[in-house]
Coordinates of C-alpha atoms in Angstrom, one line a residue:
Chain J
M271 CA -32.1 84.6 1.6
T272 CA -34.2 85.1 -1.5
K273 CA -36.2 82.3 -3.1
I274 CA -34.5 79.4 -4.7
N275 CA -35.9 79.1 -8.4
S276 CA -33.5 76.5 -9.7
V277 CA -32.1 73.3 -8.3
A278 CA -29.5 70.8 -9.4
V279 CA -29.1 67.4 -8.0
V280 CA -25.8 66.0 -9.0
G281 CA -24.4 62.3 -8.8
G282 CA -21.4 60.6 -9.9
T283 CA -19.0 63.5 -9.3
H284 CA -16.9 60.5 -8.2
G285 CA -17.5 57.6 -10.7
N286 CA -17.3 54.8 -8.2
E287 CA -19.5 56.2 -5.6
F288 CA -22.7 54.4 -6.7
S289 CA -25.6 55.7 -4.5
G290 CA -26.0 58.8 -6.2
I291 CA -25.7 57.4 -9.5
Y292 CA -28.3 54.9 -8.9
L293 CA -30.8 57.4 -7.3
L294 CA -30.3 59.7 -10.5
R295 CA -31.5 56.8 -12.5
K296 CA -34.5 56.3 -10.4
W297 CA -35.3 59.9 -10.3
Q298 CA -34.9 60.3 -14.0
N299 CA -37.7 57.7 -14.3
N300 CA -39.7 59.4 -11.5
H301 CA -39.2 63.0 -11.5
N302 CA -42.1 63.5 -9.3
L303 CA -39.8 62.1 -6.3
I304 CA -37.5 65.3 -6.6
S305 CA -39.7 67.8 -7.9
R306 CA -41.5 70.6 -5.8
S307 CA -43.9 73.2 -6.8
S308 CA -41.9 76.2 -5.8
F309 CA -38.6 75.4 -7.8
S310 CA -37.4 73.5 -10.9
V311 CA -35.1 70.8 -10.5
Q312 CA -32.6 69.0 -12.9
T313 CA -30.4 66.0 -12.6
V314 CA -26.7 65.9 -13.8
L315 CA -24.5 62.8 -14.0
A316 CA -21.3 64.6 -13.4
N317 CA -18.6 62.1 -14.4
P318 CA -19.9 59.5 -16.8
K319 CA -16.6 58.3 -18.2
A320 CA -15.2 57.7 -14.6
H321 CA -18.3 55.6 -13.9
E322 CA -18.1 53.7 -17.2
E323 CA -14.4 52.8 -16.1
N324 CA -15.5 52.3 -12.6
K325 CA -13.1 54.7 -11.1
R326 CA -13.2 57.8 -8.8
Y327 CA -11.8 59.8 -11.8
V328 CA -10.0 59.4 -15.2
D329 CA -7.4 62.0 -15.1
S330 CA -7.9 64.1 -11.8
D331 CA -10.4 64.5 -9.0
L332 CA -13.4 66.4 -10.5
N333 CA -14.6 67.6 -7.2
R334 CA -11.2 69.5 -6.9
Q335 CA -11.7 71.3 -10.2
F336 CA -14.0 74.3 -9.4
D337 CA -11.6 76.9 -8.4
I338 CA -12.7 80.0 -10.2
S339 CA -9.3 80.8 -12.0
E340 CA -8.8 77.2 -12.8
L341 CA -12.4 77.2 -14.6
A342 CA -11.1 80.1 -16.7
N343 CA -7.8 78.5 -17.6
L344 CA -8.2 76.9 -21.0
D345 CA -4.9 75.3 -20.7
L346 CA -6.3 72.8 -18.1
A347 CA -7.9 70.4 -20.5
N348 CA -7.9 66.8 -19.1
Y349 CA -11.1 65.1 -18.9
E350 CA -12.1 66.3 -15.4
Q351 CA -10.9 69.8 -16.2
S352 CA -13.1 69.7 -19.3
R353 CA -16.1 68.3 -17.5
A354 CA -15.8 70.9 -14.9
K355 CA -15.9 73.6 -17.4
V356 CA -18.9 72.2 -19.1
I357 CA -20.8 71.7 -15.7
N358 CA -19.8 75.2 -14.9
N359 CA -21.5 76.3 -18.0
Q360 CA -24.3 74.3 -17.6
L361 CA -25.2 75.2 -13.8
G362 CA -23.1 78.4 -13.3
P363 CA -21.1 80.1 -14.3
K364 CA -19.5 80.4 -10.6
G365 CA -19.9 84.0 -9.5
D366 CA -23.0 84.6 -11.5
A367 CA -24.8 81.2 -11.6
K368 CA -28.1 80.5 -13.4
T369 CA -28.8 78.0 -10.9
D370 CA -29.6 78.8 -7.3
F371 CA -28.9 75.6 -5.4
I372 CA -26.7 72.3 -6.1
I373 CA -27.1 69.0 -4.2
D374 CA -24.0 66.8 -4.7
L375 CA -24.4 63.3 -3.8
H376 CA -21.3 61.4 -2.4
N377 CA -20.3 58.2 -0.7
T378 CA -17.6 57.5 1.9
T379 CA -15.8 54.3 2.8
S380 CA -15.8 55.8 6.2
N381 CA -18.4 55.1 8.8
M382 CA -19.9 58.7 8.5
G383 CA -23.5 57.6 8.6
P384 CA -25.7 60.2 6.6
S385 CA -23.6 63.4 6.7
L386 CA -24.6 66.8 5.4
I387 CA -21.7 68.9 4.6
L388 CA -22.3 72.6 4.6
L389 CA -19.8 75.3 3.1
Q390 CA -21.1 78.3 5.0
S391 CA -22.9 79.1 8.3
D392 CA -25.5 81.5 7.2
E393 CA -29.0 81.4 8.5
F394 CA -30.3 79.4 5.6
N395 CA -27.7 76.6 6.1
C396 CA -28.0 76.4 9.9
K397 CA -31.9 76.3 9.5
M398 CA -31.3 73.5 7.1
G399 CA -29.2 71.4 9.3
A400 CA -32.0 71.8 12.0
Y401 CA -34.6 70.9 9.7
V402 CA -32.8 67.9 8.3
K403 CA -31.8 66.6 11.8
S404 CA -35.4 67.1 13.1
R405 CA -36.5 64.7 10.3
M406 CA -33.5 62.3 10.6
P407 CA -32.0 62.3 14.0
E408 CA -29.1 60.2 12.8
A409 CA -27.9 62.9 10.3
V410 CA -24.6 64.6 11.2
V411 CA -24.0 68.2 10.3
V412 CA -20.4 69.3 9.2
F413 CA -19.3 72.8 8.4
E414 CA -16.5 73.4 6.2
D415 CA -16.7 77.0 6.5
H416 CA -13.2 77.7 6.9
A417 CA -13.2 79.6 3.4
S418 CA -15.8 81.4 1.8
V419 CA -17.9 79.2 -0.7
E420 CA -16.2 81.0 -3.6
E421 CA -12.8 79.9 -2.6
H422 CA -13.8 76.4 -2.2
Y423 CA -12.9 74.1 -5.4
F424 CA -16.0 71.7 -4.8
L425 CA -18.4 71.2 -7.6
S426 CA -21.2 72.6 -5.2
S427 CA -19.3 75.8 -5.0
I428 CA -20.5 76.9 -8.5
T429 CA -23.9 78.2 -6.8
P430 CA -23.8 80.6 -3.9
Q431 CA -25.9 77.8 -2.0
G432 CA -25.6 74.2 -2.0
V433 CA -24.7 71.0 0.0
I434 CA -22.8 68.1 -0.2
V435 CA -24.4 64.8 1.1
E436 CA -21.9 62.2 2.1
I437 CA -23.2 58.9 3.0
G438 CA -21.1 55.9 4.4
P439 CA -19.7 53.3 5.1
Q440 CA -20.0 51.9 1.4
P441 CA -16.9 50.4 -0.3
Q442 CA -16.3 51.7 -3.5
S443 CA -18.1 50.2 -6.5
V444 CA -20.8 48.7 -4.2
I445 CA -24.5 49.6 -3.7
R446 CA -25.5 49.1 0.1
Q447 CA -29.3 49.5 0.8
D448 CA -28.9 51.2 4.1
V449 CA -26.7 53.9 2.5
L450 CA -29.0 54.3 -0.5
D451 CA -32.0 54.7 1.7
W452 CA -30.1 57.2 3.8
M453 CA -29.2 59.4 0.7
E454 CA -32.7 59.4 -0.8
D455 CA -34.1 60.3 2.8
M456 CA -31.5 63.1 3.2
T457 CA -32.0 64.5 -0.4
R458 CA -35.8 64.3 0.2
H459 CA -35.4 66.4 3.4
I460 CA -33.3 69.1 1.7
L461 CA -35.5 69.4 -1.0
D462 CA -38.6 69.9 1.3
Y463 CA -36.5 72.5 3.3
V464 CA -35.9 74.5 0.1
D465 CA -39.7 74.1 -0.8
L466 CA -40.7 75.2 2.9
H467 CA -38.1 78.1 2.7
N468 CA -39.6 79.5 -0.7
T469 CA -43.2 79.3 0.5
N470 CA -42.2 80.6 4.0
T471 CA -44.1 77.7 5.7
L472 CA -41.0 76.4 7.8
P473 CA -42.1 74.7 10.8
E474 CA -40.7 75.6 14.2
L475 CA -37.3 74.4 14.5
P476 CA -35.1 73.7 17.7
S477 CA -33.3 76.8 18.7
S478 CA -30.0 75.1 18.8
Y479 CA -28.3 71.7 17.7
E480 CA -25.1 70.0 17.8
A481 CA -22.8 70.1 14.6
F482 CA -19.2 69.7 13.6
E483 CA -16.7 72.1 12.1
Y484 CA -13.8 71.0 10.2
T485 CA -10.4 71.9 11.6
E486 CA -7.7 70.2 9.7
T487 CA -6.7 66.9 7.8
L488 CA -4.1 64.3 9.1
K489 CA -1.6 62.4 6.9
L490 CA -1.1 58.8 7.2
P491 CA 2.4 58.1 8.9
E492 CA 5.5 58.3 6.2
N493 CA 9.3 57.9 6.5
E494 CA 11.6 60.2 5.0
N495 CA 11.0 58.9 1.4
G496 CA 7.2 59.4 1.6
E497 CA 6.5 55.8 2.0
R498 CA 3.5 54.9 4.2
I499 CA 4.8 53.2 7.4
G500 CA 1.5 53.0 9.3
M501 CA -2.2 52.8 9.5
V502 CA -5.2 54.0 11.3
H503 CA -5.3 52.7 14.9
K504 CA -8.0 50.1 15.4
N505 CA -9.5 52.1 18.2
V506 CA -10.0 55.1 15.8
Q507 CA -11.2 52.9 12.8
D508 CA -15.0 53.4 12.3
G509 CA -15.2 55.8 15.2
D510 CA -16.1 58.9 12.9
F511 CA -17.5 61.8 15.1
K512 CA -16.4 59.8 18.3
Q513 CA -14.2 62.2 20.5
L514 CA -10.4 62.0 20.4
N515 CA -8.4 63.2 23.3
S516 CA -4.6 64.4 23.2
G517 CA -2.9 61.3 24.1
D518 CA -5.2 58.8 22.4
P519 CA -3.6 56.4 20.1
I520 CA -4.3 57.3 16.6
F521 CA -1.9 55.5 14.3
T522 CA -0.3 52.0 14.5
L523 CA 2.9 51.7 12.6
F524 CA 3.7 48.4 10.6
D525 CA 6.5 47.7 13.3
G526 CA 3.7 47.5 15.9
S527 CA 4.5 50.7 17.7
E528 CA 1.9 53.4 18.2
I529 CA 1.5 57.1 17.8
S530 CA -0.8 59.2 19.7
W531 CA -2.6 62.3 18.8
E532 CA -1.1 65.4 20.6
G533 CA -3.7 68.0 19.9
D534 CA -4.8 70.9 22.0
Y535 CA -8.6 70.5 21.5
E536 CA -11.3 67.8 21.7
A537 CA -11.1 66.4 18.0
Y538 CA -13.7 64.7 16.2
P539 CA -12.3 62.4 13.4
H540 CA -14.3 61.7 10.3
F541 CA -13.4 60.5 6.9
I542 CA -11.5 57.8 8.8
N543 CA -9.5 55.6 6.5
E544 CA -11.4 56.9 3.3
A545 CA -10.1 55.0 0.5
A546 CA -9.9 57.8 -2.0
Y547 CA -7.7 59.6 0.4
Y548 CA -4.9 57.1 0.0
D549 CA -3.9 58.8 -3.4
N550 CA -2.6 61.7 -1.3
N551 CA -1.6 59.7 2.0
L552 CA -4.4 61.2 3.9
A553 CA -5.7 59.4 7.1
M554 CA -8.7 61.3 8.3
S555 CA -10.3 64.8 8.7
L556 CA -10.7 66.4 12.2
A557 CA -13.4 68.6 13.4
K558 CA -14.5 70.4 16.5
K559 CA -17.9 70.3 17.9
R560 CA -20.2 73.4 17.3
I561 CA -23.4 74.3 18.9
V562 CA -25.5 75.9 16.2
E563 CA -27.8 78.6 17.6
I564 CA -30.8 79.5 15.2
Chain M
M195 CA 0.4 13.2 3.8
T196 CA 4.1 13.4 3.4
K197 CA 6.3 16.2 4.7
I198 CA 5.9 19.6 3.2
N199 CA 9.4 21.0 2.3
S200 CA 8.5 24.1 0.5
V201 CA 5.8 26.9 1.1
A202 CA 5.0 30.0 -0.7
V203 CA 3.0 33.0 0.8
V204 CA 1.5 34.9 -1.9
G205 CA 0.1 38.4 -1.6
G206 CA -1.3 40.9 -4.1
T207 CA -3.0 38.5 -6.5
H208 CA -5.4 41.0 -6.6
G209 CA -3.7 44.4 -6.6
N210 CA -6.0 46.5 -4.5
E211 CA -6.5 44.0 -1.7
F212 CA -3.9 45.4 0.7
S213 CA -3.4 43.3 3.6
G214 CA -1.3 40.6 1.8
I215 CA 0.6 43.2 0.2
Y216 CA 1.7 45.0 3.3
L217 CA 2.2 41.8 5.2
L218 CA 4.7 40.6 2.4
R219 CA 6.7 43.9 2.9
K220 CA 6.9 43.2 6.6
W221 CA 7.8 39.6 6.3
Q222 CA 10.5 40.3 3.6
N223 CA 12.1 42.7 6.3
N224 CA 11.5 40.0 9.0
H225 CA 11.8 36.5 7.5
N226 CA 11.8 34.9 10.8
L227 CA 8.1 35.8 11.4
I228 CA 7.3 33.2 8.6
S229 CA 10.3 30.9 8.7
R230 CA 9.9 27.6 10.4
S231 CA 12.6 25.0 11.0
S232 CA 11.0 22.1 9.0
F233 CA 10.3 23.7 5.5
S234 CA 11.7 26.7 3.4
V235 CA 9.3 29.6 2.8
Q236 CA 9.2 32.2 0.0
T237 CA 7.1 35.2 -0.6
V238 CA 5.6 36.2 -3.9
L239 CA 4.0 39.5 -5.0
A240 CA 1.6 37.9 -7.6
N241 CA 0.3 41.1 -9.5
P242 CA 2.7 44.1 -9.2
K243 CA 1.1 46.0 -12.1
A244 CA -2.4 45.7 -10.8
H245 CA -1.1 46.9 -7.5
E246 CA 0.9 49.9 -9.0
E247 CA -2.4 50.8 -10.7
N248 CA -4.4 50.4 -7.5
K249 CA -6.9 48.0 -9.4
R250 CA -7.8 44.2 -8.8
Y251 CA -6.3 43.4 -12.1
V252 CA -5.0 45.1 -15.5
D253 CA -6.6 42.7 -18.2
S254 CA -8.5 39.8 -16.3
D255 CA -8.6 38.4 -12.8
L256 CA -5.3 36.5 -12.1
N257 CA -7.1 34.3 -9.7
R258 CA -9.1 32.8 -12.6
Q259 CA -6.0 32.0 -14.7
F260 CA -4.8 28.7 -13.5
D261 CA -6.8 26.1 -15.5
I262 CA -4.2 23.6 -16.5
S263 CA -5.2 23.8 -20.3
E264 CA -5.1 27.6 -20.2
L265 CA -1.5 27.6 -18.7
A266 CA -0.6 25.6 -21.6
N267 CA -2.1 27.8 -24.2
L268 CA 0.5 30.2 -25.3
D269 CA -2.1 32.3 -27.2
L270 CA -3.6 33.7 -23.8
A271 CA -0.9 36.4 -23.5
N272 CA -2.6 39.3 -21.6
Y273 CA -0.8 40.6 -18.5
E274 CA -2.6 38.3 -15.9
Q275 CA -2.5 35.4 -18.3
S276 CA 1.4 36.1 -18.7
R277 CA 1.8 36.4 -14.8
A278 CA 0.0 33.1 -14.5
K279 CA 2.3 31.5 -16.6
V280 CA 5.4 32.9 -14.9
I281 CA 4.0 32.1 -11.3
N282 CA 3.2 28.5 -12.5
N283 CA 6.9 28.1 -13.5
Q284 CA 8.1 29.6 -10.4
L285 CA 6.1 27.6 -8.0
G286 CA 4.6 24.7 -10.3
P287 CA 4.3 23.6 -12.7
K288 CA 0.7 22.5 -11.9
G289 CA 0.6 18.9 -11.8
D290 CA 4.0 18.3 -10.8
A291 CA 4.9 21.3 -8.6
K292 CA 8.2 22.0 -7.1
T293 CA 6.3 23.9 -4.2
D294 CA 4.3 21.8 -1.7
F295 CA 2.1 24.4 -0.4
I296 CA 0.7 27.9 -1.2
I297 CA -0.9 30.3 1.2
D298 CA -2.9 32.9 -1.1
L299 CA -3.7 36.1 1.0
H300 CA -7.0 38.1 0.0
N301 CA -9.3 40.6 1.2
T302 CA -13.1 40.9 0.6
T303 CA -15.5 43.8 1.0
S304 CA -17.8 41.4 2.6
N305 CA -18.2 40.9 6.4
M306 CA -16.5 37.5 6.3
G307 CA -14.1 38.0 9.3
P308 CA -11.0 35.7 9.1
S309 CA -12.1 32.9 6.8
L310 CA -9.8 29.9 5.6
I311 CA -11.0 28.4 2.2
L312 CA -9.8 25.0 1.3
L313 CA -10.2 23.5 -1.9
Q314 CA -10.3 19.8 -0.6
S315 CA -11.5 17.8 2.4
D316 CA -8.6 15.5 3.1
E317 CA -7.4 14.7 6.5
F318 CA -4.6 17.2 6.3
N319 CA -7.0 20.1 5.4
C320 CA -9.6 19.2 8.0
K321 CA -7.1 19.0 10.7
M322 CA -5.6 22.2 9.8
G323 CA -9.2 23.8 10.0
A324 CA -9.5 22.3 13.5
Y325 CA -6.0 23.5 14.5
V326 CA -6.6 27.2 13.1
K327 CA -10.2 27.3 14.8
S328 CA -8.6 26.0 18.1
R329 CA -6.2 28.9 18.0
M330 CA -8.5 31.6 16.6
P331 CA -12.1 30.8 17.5
E332 CA -13.4 33.6 15.3
A333 CA -12.0 31.9 12.1
V334 CA -14.5 30.4 9.7
V335 CA -13.6 27.4 7.7
V336 CA -15.1 27.0 4.0
F337 CA -14.7 24.1 1.9
E338 CA -14.9 24.6 -1.9
D339 CA -14.2 20.9 -2.7
H340 CA -17.1 20.6 -5.3
A341 CA -14.3 20.1 -7.8
S342 CA -10.7 18.5 -7.6
V343 CA -8.0 20.8 -6.6
E344 CA -6.5 20.5 -10.1
E345 CA -9.9 21.3 -11.7
H346 CA -9.8 24.8 -10.0
Y347 CA -8.5 27.8 -11.6
F348 CA -7.3 29.5 -8.7
L349 CA -3.5 30.5 -8.0
S350 CA -3.4 28.2 -5.0
S351 CA -4.4 25.2 -7.2
I352 CA -0.8 25.2 -8.7
T353 CA 0.2 22.8 -5.7
P354 CA -1.6 19.7 -4.6
Q355 CA -2.0 21.6 -1.0
G356 CA -2.9 25.1 -0.4
V357 CA -5.2 27.7 1.3
I358 CA -6.8 30.8 0.3
V359 CA -6.9 33.3 3.5
E360 CA -10.0 35.6 2.9
I361 CA -10.4 38.4 5.3
G362 CA -12.9 41.2 5.7
P363 CA -14.7 43.5 5.6
Q364 CA -12.2 45.9 4.1
P365 CA -13.1 48.2 1.3
Q366 CA -10.6 47.8 -1.8
S367 CA -7.5 50.0 -1.5
V368 CA -7.7 50.5 2.3
I369 CA -5.8 49.0 5.1
R370 CA -7.5 48.3 8.3
Q371 CA -5.6 47.2 11.4
D372 CA -8.3 44.6 12.5
V373 CA -8.2 42.8 9.1
L374 CA -4.4 43.1 8.8
D375 CA -4.1 41.7 12.3
W376 CA -6.5 38.7 11.5
M377 CA -4.5 37.9 8.2
E378 CA -1.3 37.9 10.1
D379 CA -2.6 35.6 13.0
M380 CA -4.2 33.2 10.5
T381 CA -1.0 32.8 8.4
R382 CA 0.9 32.3 11.5
H383 CA -1.3 29.4 12.6
I384 CA -1.3 27.8 9.3
L385 CA 2.5 28.0 9.1
D386 CA 2.7 26.5 12.7
Y387 CA 0.2 23.7 11.7
V388 CA 2.4 22.9 8.9
D389 CA 5.6 22.7 10.9
L390 CA 3.7 20.5 13.6
H391 CA 2.5 18.2 10.7
N392 CA 6.2 17.9 9.6
T393 CA 7.5 17.2 12.8
N394 CA 4.6 15.0 13.7
T395 CA 4.0 17.0 16.9
L396 CA 0.3 18.1 16.4
P397 CA -1.6 18.7 19.7
E398 CA -4.8 16.9 20.2
L399 CA -7.5 18.5 18.3
P400 CA -11.4 18.6 18.9
S401 CA -12.9 15.5 17.3
S402 CA -15.3 17.6 15.1
Y403 CA -16.0 21.3 14.4
E404 CA -18.5 23.3 12.4
A405 CA -17.5 24.6 8.7
F406 CA -19.3 25.6 5.7
E407 CA -19.3 23.9 2.0
Y408 CA -19.9 26.2 -0.9
T409 CA -23.0 25.4 -2.8
E410 CA -23.8 28.0 -5.5
T411 CA -23.4 31.8 -6.4
L412 CA -26.4 34.0 -6.9
K413 CA -26.4 37.0 -9.4
L414 CA -28.0 40.4 -8.7
P415 CA -31.4 40.8 -10.2
E416 CA -31.3 41.9 -13.8
N417 CA -33.8 42.8 -16.5
E418 CA -34.0 41.1 -19.8
N419 CA -31.3 43.5 -21.1
G420 CA -28.8 42.3 -18.4
E421 CA -29.1 45.6 -16.5
R422 CA -28.9 45.6 -12.9
I423 CA -32.4 46.3 -11.2
G424 CA -31.7 45.5 -7.6
M425 CA -29.4 45.1 -4.7
V426 CA -28.7 42.9 -1.7
H427 CA -31.5 43.4 0.8
K428 CA -30.6 45.2 4.0
N429 CA -31.4 42.1 6.1
V430 CA -28.8 40.2 4.4
Q431 CA -26.2 42.8 4.1
D432 CA -23.2 42.3 6.5
G433 CA -24.8 38.9 7.6
D434 CA -22.0 36.7 6.1
F435 CA -22.4 33.0 7.6
K436 CA -25.8 33.8 9.1
Q437 CA -28.6 31.3 8.2
L438 CA -31.0 32.0 5.3
N439 CA -34.3 30.3 5.2
S440 CA -36.4 29.8 2.3
G441 CA -38.9 32.7 2.1
D442 CA -36.4 35.3 3.7
P443 CA -36.0 38.5 1.7
I444 CA -32.7 38.5 -0.2
F445 CA -32.9 41.3 -2.7
T446 CA -34.5 44.8 -2.9
L447 CA -35.3 45.9 -6.2
F448 CA -34.8 49.8 -7.1
D449 CA -38.5 50.0 -7.5
G450 CA -38.8 49.1 -3.8
S451 CA -40.2 45.7 -4.2
E452 CA -38.6 42.5 -2.4
I453 CA -37.4 39.1 -3.8
S454 CA -37.1 36.2 -1.3
W455 CA -35.0 33.3 -1.5
E456 CA -36.6 30.2 -2.5
G457 CA -34.2 27.4 -1.6
D458 CA -34.6 23.9 -0.4
Y459 CA -31.9 24.2 2.2
E460 CA -30.7 26.2 5.0
A461 CA -28.1 28.5 3.1
Y462 CA -25.2 30.5 4.8
P463 CA -24.5 33.4 2.4
H464 CA -21.0 34.7 2.3
F465 CA -19.0 37.1 0.0
I466 CA -22.2 39.2 0.4
N467 CA -22.0 42.2 -1.9
E468 CA -18.4 41.8 -2.6
A469 CA -17.3 44.9 -4.8
A470 CA -15.3 42.8 -7.2
Y471 CA -18.4 40.5 -7.9
Y472 CA -20.0 43.4 -9.6
D473 CA -18.2 42.9 -12.9
N474 CA -20.2 39.6 -13.4
N475 CA -23.2 41.0 -11.7
L476 CA -22.9 38.5 -8.7
A477 CA -24.5 39.2 -5.4
M478 CA -23.3 36.6 -3.2
S479 CA -22.1 32.8 -2.7
L480 CA -24.2 30.3 -0.6
A481 CA -22.9 27.6 1.7
K482 CA -24.2 24.7 3.6
K483 CA -23.3 24.0 7.2
R484 CA -20.9 21.0 7.5
I485 CA -19.7 19.3 10.5
V486 CA -16.1 18.0 10.0
E487 CA -15.2 15.0 11.9
I488 CA -11.3 14.3 12.3

């Protein structure tokens, strides 16, 4: 990995995820909190109109608009599709980006704690996970590396390197101090890591650590008409990153009956009952445990 | 108190408070779950358009539209003002209502557990609180009896008797099983109580119980321009109905400093950091403890 010269810290990609938006305001007034000597850093409020309207998005989810062919498709012109093109021009363009590293700040209504989502498992990212966990033992590292960074449609995929900081539980349109503090801490550790990487002064890191790798997304139970007929089982609610075994109850139907998970691996649910996932009737994501060796 | 002949169970007064909306669907298909021999019961989905749009309200908060003079003001014609007139016609009119008793079902993002909000402290209501707590020890009873029922602007004030069932914590636009179960249980106990009252077969109740009475609402910290400059202190977050003493920290400003509560009574915060209160920059309600003798 070469040196990282240019970093963007992005908040408000979803307009009702308040922590990043409030941190941006703080950092814009106190730039020294995010500046480091070995790189330049800018802040970007990604979806100001959605924040004004106190919504996740106005027309479509901004964090699903960064597919490289869709960025090039000028017929895609709704508000978020337009914002995506502007942000891609500002920080990218994807494939040949002028920015080296994006930190995209998100909240979830799920009980995920301070989670660091990484889109690839190269040495730089694996070491970053180790560094952040060494400074913040409650941090959880999740790899969503089932596709290449460029194939992802997330905002942070504009740059070859980037992270999603995902902190919860926090209801939409609320500021919780514990969640804000976690987000500020995790962002600081990530910026420190980049600086230590750049200056070749990384401390010794543990040789391995426990992380998770995304496997699949589960839908809420539906009938033939696509209507929701059940909910996340109370034993699973709030149990993000707790083990789920085949045969464990996972959904309760509104008629009182239960559905069990029938999988062939030890699963670790996360994004459990995330409010924003209801748009697509999604119930949760599943992961496997992964031991990362560095 | 005379016999209650006609009951309305209302859900979806706020369109993104899902528990009541889903319970209405269940009860509409299984009317026997809410029917009792001594009274008739109907269900009302109060704000269908807000639910369709997955919002609390479309134009203005429906649960603030039942002031008797505003109900009579035909110039107030936005969506919720119109819905209020229709519902008042269906269940009321306020002051001379054809319905005897309303149960209005709500969710909060605050950690209030299963709460029963009562707008007056007459014998009927005081005994209802005792009955519900005897069947559901985790229930909390809150009196908002600082004004007469008729002076309130809540939907449940259409009828001389009525309750607000307020259950949390639940993010907006989410269904949590624990919260749904609490709401179903509390509603069942209220309906049972009305039936036992009607048939003069109430069991013996404890002679007194602990409840709360609303005292005031606190705003989030603002600067001179009315901009939010702080948040609920992490020690208070999730501590609904836990004692707050003068001198305890209550807010953390974004600059890191803390503000303490300087009150002359032992306060019990509730609706702490409720998402819907941000519209008006409200932080929480306060209550005093009250021992109810029956």
